[in-house]
């Protein structure tokens, strides 16, 4: 199987059933366990439609995914079972005990993994930052904390843009001169490479 792999471990796996791709970032093997094992950026808040593509990629890496749990806060419908390739995934929901921005995946006898779920309508720059942060093998932030940090970064960029625009307007529309700060969220370059081997679950 081939995927578009960035210099960080972001995977863009082609979905043969559509023109879209699976947007998934997995943490590499690290010296210490992180709170998150990566990030998933679904295209919709529809577990029945989105889980089959996710498990198709994760089953060969982590063993057959048999159960997932979510916090129902951001999922309009939580089906109890989702048919995927060759088997059924049981779905559970925990309102108080699970981070609302996290998906827990379990593979029978193999382990469990926690993925940050990036909201489908997130802008690509913020999503790239979130994928990289959630895939850091030394990461110590929870899924909700990363979402708060991404929102704060977006606000800072927006405020900076407004300040530059205000200076330009007060200067008669002339271009503001001076050092140009690098973009806050660089784009992740992609290259084609085989899917990397992933570690066993916790």
Coordinates of C-alpha atoms in Angstrom, one line a residue:
X1 CA 0.0 0.0 0.0
X2 CA 1.3 3.5 -0.8
X3 CA 0.4 6.7 0.9
X4 CA 1.5 10.3 0.6
X5 CA 3.6 10.8 3.7
X6 CA 4.8 14.1 4.9
X7 CA 8.1 14.8 6.6
X8 CA 6.1 14.5 9.8
X9 CA 4.1 11.2 10.0
X10 CA 1.0 12.5 8.3
X11 CA -0.6 10.0 6.0
X12 CA -2.9 10.9 3.1
X13 CA -4.2 7.5 2.1
X14 CA -6.1 7.3 -1.2
X15 CA -9.7 6.0 -0.7
X16 CA -10.5 3.9 -3.7
X17 CA -14.2 4.4 -3.3
X18 CA -14.1 8.1 -3.8
X19 CA -11.9 10.9 -5.0
X20 CA -11.0 11.9 -1.4
X21 CA -8.3 10.6 0.8
X22 CA -8.0 9.6 4.5
X23 CA -6.3 12.3 6.5
X24 CA -4.5 10.6 9.3
X25 CA -1.3 11.3 11.3
X26 CA 0.3 8.6 13.5
X27 CA 3.1 9.1 16.0
X28 CA 6.3 7.3 15.3
X29 CA 7.9 5.0 17.9
X30 CA 9.2 7.3 20.7
X31 CA 11.2 6.8 23.9
X32 CA 8.2 7.7 26.1
X33 CA 4.5 7.1 25.7
X34 CA 2.6 10.2 24.6
X35 CA -1.0 11.0 25.6
X36 CA -2.1 10.8 21.9
X37 CA -1.1 8.3 19.2
X38 CA -1.9 10.7 16.4
X39 CA -4.7 12.6 14.8
X40 CA -7.6 11.9 12.4
X41 CA -9.2 14.6 10.3
X42 CA -12.5 13.1 9.1
X43 CA -14.5 14.8 6.3
X44 CA -17.8 14.6 8.1
X45 CA -19.2 13.9 11.6
X46 CA -20.6 10.6 10.4
X47 CA -19.1 7.6 12.1
X48 CA -20.9 5.2 9.8
X49 CA -19.4 6.7 6.7
X50 CA -16.0 7.6 8.1
X51 CA -14.9 4.6 10.2
X52 CA -14.6 2.1 7.3
X53 CA -11.8 4.0 5.6
X54 CA -10.0 4.6 9.0
X55 CA -10.1 0.9 10.0
X56 CA -9.1 -0.2 6.5
X57 CA -5.7 1.6 7.1
X58 CA -5.4 0.8 10.8
X59 CA -6.3 -2.9 10.7
X60 CA -3.0 -3.9 9.0
X61 CA -1.0 -1.6 11.2
X62 CA -2.5 -2.2 14.6
X63 CA -4.5 -5.4 14.3
X64 CA -8.2 -5.6 13.6
X65 CA -10.0 -2.7 15.3
X66 CA -12.9 -4.2 17.2
X67 CA -14.3 -1.3 19.2
X68 CA -14.1 2.5 19.2
X69 CA -15.4 4.9 21.8
X70 CA -16.3 8.6 21.4
X71 CA -17.7 11.4 23.5
X72 CA -21.1 12.1 21.8
X73 CA -20.6 15.9 22.2
X74 CA -19.4 16.4 18.6
X75 CA -21.1 13.4 16.9
X76 CA -24.8 14.0 16.0
X77 CA -25.4 10.2 15.7
X78 CA -23.4 7.5 17.4
X79 CA -24.3 4.1 15.9
X80 CA -23.8 1.0 18.1
X81 CA -22.2 -1.0 15.3
X82 CA -20.5 0.0 12.1
X83 CA -19.8 -2.6 9.4
X84 CA -16.3 -2.3 8.0
X85 CA -14.3 -4.5 5.6
X86 CA -14.8 -8.1 6.7
X87 CA -16.1 -7.4 10.3
X88 CA -18.1 -5.1 12.5
X89 CA -16.8 -2.4 14.8
X90 CA -18.7 -1.9 18.1
X91 CA -19.1 1.8 19.1
X92 CA -19.4 3.1 22.6
X93 CA -19.9 6.6 23.9
X94 CA -18.9 8.2 27.2
X95 CA -20.0 11.7 27.9
X96 CA -18.1 12.4 31.2
X97 CA -15.2 10.0 31.0
X98 CA -13.8 10.7 27.5
X99 CA -12.3 13.9 26.0
X100 CA -14.8 15.3 23.5
X101 CA -12.0 15.7 20.8
X102 CA -10.7 12.1 21.1
X103 CA -11.4 8.8 19.5
X104 CA -10.3 5.6 21.4
X105 CA -9.6 2.6 19.2
X106 CA -9.3 -1.0 20.6
X107 CA -7.9 -4.0 18.9
X108 CA -8.6 -7.3 20.7
X109 CA -5.5 -8.6 22.4
X110 CA -3.4 -6.0 20.7
X111 CA -3.9 -2.8 22.6
X112 CA -5.6 0.6 22.4
X113 CA -4.8 3.9 20.8
X114 CA -6.0 7.5 21.2
X115 CA -6.5 9.8 18.3
X116 CA -7.2 13.5 18.3
X117 CA -10.3 14.1 16.1
X118 CA -9.8 17.3 14.1
X119 CA -13.2 18.9 13.3
X120 CA -14.0 18.4 9.6
X121 CA -14.3 22.2 8.8
X122 CA -10.9 23.1 10.3
X123 CA -8.8 25.2 8.0
X124 CA -5.9 23.3 6.5
X125 CA -3.2 25.4 8.2
X126 CA -4.6 24.7 11.7
X127 CA -5.2 21.0 10.8
X128 CA -1.6 20.6 9.7
X129 CA -0.4 22.1 13.0
X130 CA -2.8 19.8 15.0
X131 CA -1.7 16.7 13.1
X132 CA 2.0 17.4 13.8
X133 CA 1.3 18.2 17.5
X134 CA -0.8 15.2 18.1
X135 CA 1.8 12.9 16.4
X136 CA 4.7 14.2 18.6
X137 CA 5.9 11.0 20.5
X138 CA 6.9 13.2 23.4
X139 CA 3.5 15.1 23.5
X140 CA 2.0 15.8 26.8
X141 CA -1.2 17.7 25.7
X142 CA -4.6 16.2 25.8
X143 CA -6.8 16.4 22.7
X144 CA -8.9 19.3 24.1
X145 CA -5.7 21.2 25.1
X146 CA -4.4 20.9 21.6
X147 CA -7.7 22.3 20.2
X148 CA -7.4 25.3 22.6
X149 CA -3.8 25.9 21.5
X150 CA -4.8 25.8 17.8
X151 CA -7.6 28.3 18.5
X152 CA -5.2 30.6 20.3
X153 CA -2.7 30.4 17.4
X154 CA -5.5 31.2 14.9
X155 CA -6.6 34.2 17.0
X156 CA -3.0 35.5 17.2
X157 CA -2.6 35.3 13.5
X158 CA -6.0 37.0 12.9
X159 CA -5.1 39.8 15.3
X160 CA -1.7 40.3 13.6
X161 CA -3.4 40.5 10.2
X162 CA -5.8 43.1 11.5
X163 CA -2.9 45.2 13.0
X164 CA -1.1 45.1 9.7
X165 CA -4.3 46.1 7.8
X166 CA -4.9 49.0 10.3
X167 CA -1.3 50.3 9.7
X168 CA -1.8 50.1 6.0
X169 CA -5.1 51.9 6.1
X170 CA -3.7 54.7 8.3
X171 CA -0.7 55.0 5.9
X172 CA -2.9 55.7 2.9
X173 CA -2.9 52.1 1.6
X174 CA 0.9 52.0 1.1
X175 CA 2.6 48.7 1.6
X176 CA 4.0 48.2 5.1
X177 CA 7.8 47.9 5.0
X178 CA 10.0 46.1 7.4
X179 CA 10.9 42.5 8.3
X180 CA 8.3 40.0 7.3
X181 CA 7.5 37.3 9.9
X182 CA 7.5 33.8 8.7
X183 CA 4.1 32.2 8.5
X184 CA 2.9 30.8 11.8
X185 CA 1.9 27.5 10.4
X186 CA 4.1 26.2 7.5
X187 CA 2.6 23.8 5.0
X188 CA 3.6 20.2 5.4
X189 CA 5.4 19.1 2.2
X190 CA 4.2 15.7 1.0
X191 CA 6.2 12.9 -0.7
X192 CA 5.1 9.5 -1.8
X193 CA 6.4 6.6 0.3
X194 CA 5.2 3.2 1.7
X195 CA 3.2 3.3 4.9
X196 CA 5.6 3.1 7.8
X197 CA 5.5 0.3 10.4
X198 CA 3.6 1.5 13.5
X199 CA 4.2 0.3 17.1
X200 CA 1.9 -2.0 19.0
X201 CA -0.7 -0.5 21.3
X202 CA -0.5 0.3 24.9

